[in-house]
Amino acid sequence: MAHLLMVESWVGSMSRLLPRAIREEGHEFTFLTRDLHHYLRSAPEGTAHPLLAARNVLTTDTNDVEALLPFVQRAHESLGFDGVITSCDYYLPTAARIAGRLGLPGPAPEAVENACRKDATRRILAEAGVPGPRFAVCGDWAETAAAARDLGYPLVLKPVDLCAGMFVRRVDDEPALAHAYRALAGFPVNARGQRRSPVVLLEELLEGPEVSVETVTHGGTTHVVGVTDKSVGGAPAFIETGHMFPAALSPADTEAAERTALHALKALGLDACVAHTEIKLTPGGPRLVEVNPRPAGNRITELVRHVTGIDLAAAGVAVALGRAPDLRRADTGLTSAAIAFLVPDGDGVLAAVDGADEVRAAAGVLEVRLPEPGTAVRAAASNNEYLGHIMAGDADGPGARDRVETLLAGLRPRVVTR
């Protein structure tokens, strides 16, 4: 039995999948957080949050890394940790720093920091020759407006240190750019109380389907688990509305996406991690969007598990302990699996979701998650405002996406405006 230190977590599915993987592998964990109530509030009423299955819960300021390191060192001397892990993007660099301080397995802290900063990622990958969009890193409005004129519209404006598509916007002219810039500037602190960088990233708009390459790197070798597709809506935002694994691509496109991801991971120097690398398949070839040094979100890890039997959460636990991950494929009976998200387009209070019973009873359904009546609804501006999702599989081919989209069309949320 190994003992992991889990530094914060997302409050979504990975806050359940990671504790499950630790438990099923026969290990235990200590949970380290600055605000336990942040997680308790997300647990369904009448249930205990899986993070409370921790052997210990330690509370300290996880945002003050310099003070945190000696605190964790003392905890390690008393409790004895074998690895450090997190599912939350905002604490990936912290977890890497802690592992380095304690002499435990993990990716190089600098590599993780560069992967978690979109501006650093762009510079490093450009220098390494990894294909990506033309871009500019801008420190203020004057630089941003000038860079936009040089790059030419349409463009994408991005924060360099947020995730889940927050404040990522397509801009077609300078007024739209100014609006997006002001909205981002009005969000100086992220959801975990960390002060954001005022730097923004401008990129040329890439055309073509987007996919992600799911990989596991251990001992300097990267294993490609597969390629996932993505559907996007909510313009001018970029909201992920669904995924299918494996992506229905030609062998040539699959190989090109995988090759680009491997090139990017090598250029960043990432090892001992599960990664989720996003790529656009443009008419001019694959272009790197971003590299995430952690398992995919949006239940993609579950799509992978339903099709291949590979548990990417468990793989993340293994590499955090310096152990070879189990990437053996199993016959699951499914050829493809897909998820579709119910994306709200207005504000109000949910009265009901009509059609839910019929969808739950439909053939091929793997999972249906819908909120209870009375839930507050907010028009989606990122991947953080989903109203629910449907997951389904196909045993005979790449039909899972069509299946979930048909099922999603049968859901009719009734939202009462305030």
Coordinates of C-alpha atoms in Angstrom, one line a residue:
M1 CA 0.0 0.0 0.0
A2 CA 1.3 3.4 -1.0
H3 CA 0.4 6.8 0.6
L4 CA -0.2 9.7 -1.8
L5 CA -0.5 13.4 -1.0
M6 CA -3.3 14.9 -3.0
V7 CA -2.9 18.7 -3.4
E8 CA -6.4 20.2 -4.0
S9 CA -8.7 18.8 -6.7
W10 CA -11.3 19.7 -9.2
V11 CA -14.8 19.5 -7.8
G12 CA -16.2 17.7 -10.9
S13 CA -15.8 14.1 -12.0
M14 CA -12.1 13.8 -11.3
S15 CA -12.7 14.6 -7.6
R16 CA -14.5 11.2 -7.6
L17 CA -12.4 9.3 -10.2
L18 CA -9.1 9.9 -8.6
P19 CA -10.0 8.8 -5.1
R20 CA -11.7 5.8 -6.6
A21 CA -8.5 4.9 -8.6
I22 CA -6.4 5.3 -5.5
R23 CA -8.7 3.1 -3.4
E24 CA -9.0 0.4 -6.1
E25 CA -5.3 0.2 -6.6
G26 CA -5.0 -0.5 -2.8
H27 CA -3.5 2.8 -1.8
E28 CA -4.5 5.6 0.5
F29 CA -4.2 9.4 0.4
T30 CA -3.9 12.5 2.5
F31 CA -5.8 15.5 1.2
L32 CA -4.2 18.9 1.4
T33 CA -6.4 22.0 0.9
R34 CA -6.8 25.6 1.8
D35 CA -10.7 25.3 2.0
L36 CA -12.3 22.0 2.6
H37 CA -15.8 23.6 2.3
H38 CA -15.1 24.3 -1.3
Y39 CA -15.5 20.6 -1.9
L40 CA -18.1 19.8 0.7
R41 CA -20.5 22.3 -1.0
S42 CA -20.2 20.3 -4.3
A43 CA -21.3 16.9 -2.8
P44 CA -24.9 15.9 -3.5
E45 CA -27.1 16.4 -0.4
G46 CA -27.0 13.5 2.0
T47 CA -23.8 12.0 0.6
A48 CA -20.2 12.1 1.7
H49 CA -17.7 13.6 -0.7
P50 CA -15.2 11.0 -1.9
L51 CA -12.3 13.3 -0.9
L52 CA -13.4 12.6 2.7
A53 CA -12.2 9.0 2.2
A54 CA -8.7 10.5 2.8
R55 CA -6.6 9.0 5.6
N56 CA -5.9 12.6 6.7
V57 CA -7.1 16.1 5.7
L58 CA -4.6 18.8 6.1
T59 CA -5.5 22.5 5.9
T60 CA -3.1 25.3 5.0
D61 CA -2.6 28.0 2.4
T62 CA -1.9 26.0 -0.8
N63 CA -1.5 29.2 -2.7
D64 CA 1.6 30.3 -0.8
V65 CA 4.1 27.8 -2.3
E66 CA 7.2 29.1 -0.4
A67 CA 5.4 28.7 2.9
L68 CA 3.8 25.5 1.8
L69 CA 7.0 23.6 1.0
P70 CA 8.4 23.5 4.5
F71 CA 4.8 22.7 5.8
V72 CA 4.7 19.6 3.5
Q73 CA 8.2 18.7 4.4
R74 CA 7.2 18.4 8.1
A75 CA 4.0 16.5 7.2
H76 CA 6.1 14.1 5.1
E77 CA 8.4 13.4 8.0
S78 CA 5.4 12.5 10.2
L79 CA 3.1 10.8 7.6
G80 CA 5.5 9.5 4.9
F81 CA 4.3 10.2 1.4
D82 CA 5.2 8.0 -1.6
G83 CA 3.9 10.3 -4.3
V84 CA 2.2 13.7 -5.0
I85 CA -0.9 14.1 -7.2
T86 CA -3.6 16.6 -8.1
S87 CA -6.3 16.8 -10.7
C88 CA -6.6 20.6 -10.6
D89 CA -4.7 22.6 -13.3
Y90 CA -4.1 25.5 -10.9
Y91 CA -2.1 23.2 -8.6
L92 CA -0.2 21.1 -11.1
P93 CA 3.0 23.2 -10.7
T94 CA 2.6 23.1 -6.9
A95 CA 2.4 19.3 -6.9
A96 CA 5.5 19.1 -9.1
R97 CA 7.3 21.5 -6.8
I98 CA 6.3 19.4 -3.7
A99 CA 7.4 16.2 -5.3
G100 CA 10.8 17.7 -6.2
R101 CA 11.2 19.0 -2.6
L102 CA 10.4 15.6 -1.1
G103 CA 12.5 13.7 -3.6
L104 CA 9.5 11.8 -4.9
P105 CA 8.6 10.8 -8.5
G106 CA 7.0 13.4 -10.8
P107 CA 7.5 15.5 -13.8
A108 CA 10.1 18.3 -13.8
P109 CA 8.5 21.4 -12.1
E110 CA 9.7 23.7 -14.9
A111 CA 8.2 21.5 -17.5
V112 CA 4.8 21.5 -15.7
E113 CA 4.9 25.3 -15.2
N114 CA 5.6 25.9 -18.9
A115 CA 2.8 23.5 -19.9
C116 CA 0.4 25.3 -17.6
R117 CA 1.3 28.8 -18.9
K118 CA -0.1 29.1 -22.5
D119 CA 2.4 31.9 -23.4
A120 CA 5.4 29.8 -22.3
T121 CA 4.0 26.8 -24.1
R122 CA 3.7 28.8 -27.3
R123 CA 7.3 30.1 -27.2
I124 CA 8.9 26.8 -26.4
L125 CA 6.9 24.9 -29.0
A126 CA 7.6 27.5 -31.7
E127 CA 11.3 27.3 -30.9
A128 CA 11.1 23.5 -31.2
G129 CA 9.3 23.6 -34.6
V130 CA 6.0 22.2 -33.3
P131 CA 3.4 23.6 -35.7
G132 CA 0.9 26.0 -34.2
P133 CA -0.9 29.3 -34.9
R134 CA 0.8 32.6 -35.4
F135 CA 0.6 34.3 -32.0
A136 CA 1.5 37.3 -29.9
V137 CA 2.0 37.7 -26.2
C138 CA 0.7 41.1 -25.0
G139 CA 1.2 42.9 -21.7
D140 CA -1.3 45.7 -22.0
W141 CA -4.1 47.0 -24.3
A142 CA -1.9 49.0 -26.5
E143 CA 0.3 46.0 -27.3
T144 CA -2.8 43.8 -27.8
A145 CA -4.4 46.2 -30.3
A146 CA -1.2 46.7 -32.2
A147 CA -0.5 42.9 -32.3
A148 CA -4.0 42.2 -33.5
R149 CA -3.5 44.6 -36.4
D150 CA -0.2 42.9 -37.3
L151 CA -1.7 39.4 -37.1
G152 CA -4.9 40.2 -38.8
Y153 CA -8.5 39.3 -37.9
P154 CA -10.2 36.9 -37.1
L155 CA -8.2 36.1 -33.9
V156 CA -8.6 34.2 -30.7
L157 CA -7.9 36.0 -27.4
K158 CA -6.9 33.8 -24.5
P159 CA -5.8 34.2 -20.9
V160 CA -2.5 32.6 -20.3
D161 CA -3.4 31.0 -16.9
L162 CA -7.0 29.9 -16.9
C163 CA -8.7 26.7 -18.0
A164 CA -12.0 25.2 -19.1
G165 CA -12.2 27.7 -21.9
M166 CA -12.8 30.6 -19.5
F167 CA -12.6 34.0 -21.4
V168 CA -11.3 32.4 -24.6
R169 CA -13.0 34.3 -27.3
R170 CA -13.1 34.7 -31.1
V171 CA -12.7 38.3 -32.1
D172 CA -13.4 39.6 -35.6
D173 CA -12.5 43.3 -35.2
E174 CA -11.1 45.8 -32.7
P175 CA -14.4 46.5 -30.9
A176 CA -14.8 42.8 -30.2
L177 CA -11.2 42.6 -29.1
A178 CA -11.7 45.5 -26.7
H179 CA -14.8 43.9 -25.3
A180 CA -13.1 40.5 -24.7
Y181 CA -10.0 42.2 -23.3
R182 CA -12.0 44.2 -20.8
A183 CA -14.0 41.1 -19.7
L184 CA -10.8 39.2 -19.0
A185 CA -9.2 42.2 -17.2
G186 CA -12.2 42.2 -14.9
F187 CA -11.3 38.8 -13.6
P188 CA -8.0 39.4 -11.9
V189 CA -8.2 36.4 -9.4
N190 CA -9.1 32.8 -10.4
A191 CA -11.6 30.6 -8.7
R192 CA -9.0 29.4 -6.2
G193 CA -7.9 32.8 -5.0
Q194 CA -4.7 33.0 -7.1
R195 CA -3.9 36.3 -8.7
R196 CA -3.8 36.0 -12.5
S197 CA -1.2 37.3 -14.9
P198 CA -2.4 40.4 -16.9
V199 CA -0.7 39.0 -20.0
V200 CA -2.9 37.9 -22.8
L201 CA -2.3 35.6 -25.8
L202 CA -3.5 36.4 -29.3
E203 CA -3.6 33.6 -31.8
E204 CA -4.7 33.3 -35.4
L205 CA -8.0 31.5 -35.7
L206 CA -7.4 28.0 -36.8
E207 CA -10.0 26.2 -39.0
G208 CA -10.7 22.5 -38.9
P209 CA -11.9 19.8 -36.5
E210 CA -10.3 19.7 -33.1
V211 CA -9.1 16.5 -31.4
S212 CA -7.1 15.6 -28.3
V213 CA -4.4 13.0 -27.9
E214 CA -4.5 11.1 -24.6
T215 CA -1.1 9.9 -23.5
V216 CA 0.8 8.4 -20.6
T217 CA 4.5 9.1 -20.2
H218 CA 6.7 7.0 -17.9
G219 CA 10.4 6.5 -17.8
G220 CA 11.0 8.8 -20.7
T221 CA 8.6 6.9 -23.0
T222 CA 5.2 8.2 -24.1
H223 CA 2.4 5.8 -24.8
V224 CA -0.5 7.0 -27.0
V225 CA -3.7 5.7 -25.6
G226 CA -5.8 7.2 -28.4
V227 CA -7.4 10.2 -30.0
T228 CA -10.6 11.9 -28.9
D229 CA -12.7 14.2 -31.1
K230 CA -14.4 17.3 -29.9
S231 CA -17.5 19.4 -30.9
V232 CA -17.5 23.1 -30.1
G233 CA -20.3 25.7 -29.8
G234 CA -21.2 28.9 -28.1
A235 CA -19.5 31.3 -30.4
P236 CA -17.8 33.7 -29.8
A237 CA -16.8 31.4 -26.8
F238 CA -15.4 28.0 -27.4
I239 CA -17.6 25.7 -25.4
E240 CA -17.0 21.9 -25.7
T241 CA -20.4 20.4 -26.4
G242 CA -19.3 16.8 -26.8
H243 CA -16.6 14.2 -27.4
M244 CA -16.2 10.8 -28.9
F245 CA -13.5 8.2 -28.4
P246 CA -11.9 7.1 -30.6
A247 CA -12.2 10.0 -33.0
A248 CA -13.5 9.0 -36.4
L249 CA -10.4 10.0 -38.3
S250 CA -8.5 8.6 -41.3
P251 CA -5.3 6.7 -40.3
A252 CA -3.3 9.6 -41.8
D253 CA -5.0 12.2 -39.6
T254 CA -4.7 10.0 -36.5
E255 CA -1.0 9.5 -37.1
A256 CA -0.4 13.2 -37.7
A257 CA -2.2 14.2 -34.5
E258 CA -0.3 11.6 -32.5
R259 CA 3.0 12.7 -34.0
T260 CA 2.3 16.3 -33.2
A261 CA 1.4 15.5 -29.6
L262 CA 4.6 13.5 -29.1
H263 CA 6.7 16.3 -30.5
A264 CA 5.1 18.8 -28.1
L265 CA 5.5 16.6 -25.0
K266 CA 9.2 16.0 -25.9
A267 CA 9.8 19.8 -26.5
L268 CA 8.3 20.6 -23.1
G269 CA 10.3 17.9 -21.4
L270 CA 7.2 16.3 -19.8
D271 CA 7.7 12.9 -18.1
A272 CA 5.9 10.9 -15.4
C273 CA 2.5 12.3 -16.3
V274 CA -0.8 11.6 -18.1
A275 CA -1.4 14.3 -20.7
H276 CA -4.3 15.6 -22.8
T277 CA -2.9 17.4 -25.8
E278 CA -5.4 19.4 -28.0
I279 CA -4.8 19.8 -31.7
K280 CA -6.6 21.4 -34.7
L281 CA -6.6 19.4 -37.9
T282 CA -6.3 22.3 -40.3
P283 CA -6.2 22.2 -44.2
G284 CA -2.5 22.9 -43.8
G285 CA -1.9 20.1 -41.3
P286 CA -2.1 19.6 -37.6
R287 CA -1.6 22.7 -35.3
L288 CA -1.0 22.4 -31.6
V289 CA -3.6 24.2 -29.5
E290 CA -2.4 23.4 -25.9
V291 CA -0.8 20.7 -23.7
N292 CA -2.5 19.7 -20.4
P293 CA -0.2 17.7 -18.2
R294 CA -3.0 15.8 -16.5
P295 CA -5.8 13.4 -17.5
A296 CA -8.5 14.8 -19.7
G297 CA -11.6 16.3 -18.2
N298 CA -15.2 16.3 -19.4
R299 CA -15.5 12.6 -18.7
I300 CA -13.1 11.7 -21.5
T301 CA -11.2 9.4 -19.2
E302 CA -14.5 7.4 -18.8
L303 CA -15.0 7.3 -22.6
V304 CA -11.5 5.8 -22.9
R305 CA -12.2 3.3 -20.1
H306 CA -15.5 2.2 -21.6
V307 CA -13.9 1.4 -25.0
T308 CA -10.4 0.2 -24.0
G309 CA -10.6 -0.8 -20.4
I310 CA -7.7 1.5 -19.7
D311 CA -8.2 3.7 -16.5
L312 CA -6.3 6.9 -17.1
A313 CA -6.9 8.0 -13.5
A314 CA -5.2 4.8 -12.3
A315 CA -2.4 5.5 -14.7
G316 CA -2.0 8.9 -13.2
V317 CA -1.7 7.3 -9.8
A318 CA 0.9 4.8 -11.0
V319 CA 3.2 7.4 -12.6
A320 CA 2.9 9.6 -9.5
L321 CA 4.3 6.7 -7.6
G322 CA 7.1 6.1 -10.1
R323 CA 5.5 2.8 -11.2
A324 CA 4.7 1.5 -14.7
P325 CA 1.1 2.1 -15.6
D326 CA -1.2 -0.7 -16.7
L327 CA -2.1 0.2 -20.2
R328 CA -3.3 -3.2 -21.4
R329 CA -6.4 -3.1 -23.5
A330 CA -9.5 -5.2 -22.7
D331 CA -12.4 -6.3 -24.7
T332 CA -15.2 -4.1 -23.3
G333 CA -17.7 -4.9 -26.0
L334 CA -17.8 -1.3 -27.2
T335 CA -16.1 0.2 -30.3
S336 CA -16.8 3.8 -29.5
A337 CA -18.2 5.9 -26.7
A338 CA -19.4 9.5 -26.7
I339 CA -20.7 12.2 -24.4
A340 CA -22.9 15.2 -25.2
F341 CA -23.4 18.1 -22.8
L342 CA -26.6 20.0 -22.2
V343 CA -25.5 23.6 -22.6
P344 CA -27.8 26.3 -21.2
D345 CA -28.4 29.4 -23.2
G346 CA -30.2 31.5 -20.6
D347 CA -30.4 32.3 -16.9
G348 CA -33.0 31.2 -14.5
V349 CA -34.1 28.3 -12.3
L350 CA -34.6 24.7 -13.6
A351 CA -38.2 23.6 -13.2
A352 CA -37.7 20.2 -14.9
V353 CA -36.0 18.3 -17.7
D354 CA -38.7 16.8 -19.8
G355 CA -37.8 13.5 -21.7
A356 CA -35.2 12.4 -19.0
D357 CA -37.0 9.1 -18.2
E358 CA -37.1 8.1 -21.9
V359 CA -33.4 9.0 -22.4
R360 CA -32.4 7.0 -19.3
A361 CA -34.2 3.9 -20.6
A362 CA -32.8 4.1 -24.2
A363 CA -30.5 1.4 -25.5
G364 CA -26.8 2.0 -25.3
V365 CA -26.9 4.6 -22.6
L366 CA -23.9 4.5 -20.3
E367 CA -24.6 7.5 -18.1
V368 CA -27.1 10.3 -17.6
R369 CA -26.4 13.2 -15.3
L370 CA -29.0 15.9 -14.8
P371 CA -29.5 18.5 -12.1
E372 CA -32.4 18.5 -9.7
P373 CA -35.3 20.9 -10.1
G374 CA -34.6 24.2 -8.4
T375 CA -31.0 24.3 -9.6
A376 CA -29.8 27.8 -10.6
V377 CA -29.1 28.0 -14.3
R378 CA -26.6 30.4 -16.0
A379 CA -26.1 30.8 -19.7
A380 CA -22.8 29.0 -20.6
A381 CA -19.7 31.1 -21.2
S382 CA -17.2 28.3 -20.7
N383 CA -17.1 24.6 -19.9
N384 CA -18.0 25.3 -16.3
E385 CA -21.8 25.9 -16.8
Y386 CA -23.1 22.6 -18.2
L387 CA -26.6 21.6 -17.2
G388 CA -25.9 17.9 -17.5
H389 CA -24.7 15.2 -20.0
I390 CA -25.5 11.9 -21.7
M391 CA -22.9 9.2 -22.4
A392 CA -23.6 6.3 -24.8
G393 CA -21.7 3.6 -26.5
D394 CA -21.7 1.7 -29.8
A395 CA -20.6 -1.9 -30.1
D396 CA -20.4 -1.9 -33.9
G397 CA -18.5 1.2 -35.0
P398 CA -18.1 4.9 -34.6
G399 CA -21.9 5.5 -34.1
A400 CA -21.7 6.7 -30.5
R401 CA -21.6 10.4 -31.3
D402 CA -24.8 10.2 -33.5
R403 CA -26.4 8.3 -30.7
V404 CA -25.8 10.8 -27.9
E405 CA -26.7 13.7 -30.1
T406 CA -30.0 12.1 -30.9
L407 CA -30.6 11.4 -27.2
L408 CA -29.7 14.9 -26.2
A409 CA -32.2 16.3 -28.7
G410 CA -34.9 14.4 -26.6
L411 CA -34.1 16.4 -23.5
R412 CA -36.2 19.5 -23.0
P413 CA -35.1 21.6 -20.0
R414 CA -37.7 24.0 -18.7
V415 CA -36.0 27.0 -17.2
V416 CA -38.0 29.7 -15.3
T417 CA -36.5 33.1 -15.7
R418 CA -36.2 35.1 -12.5

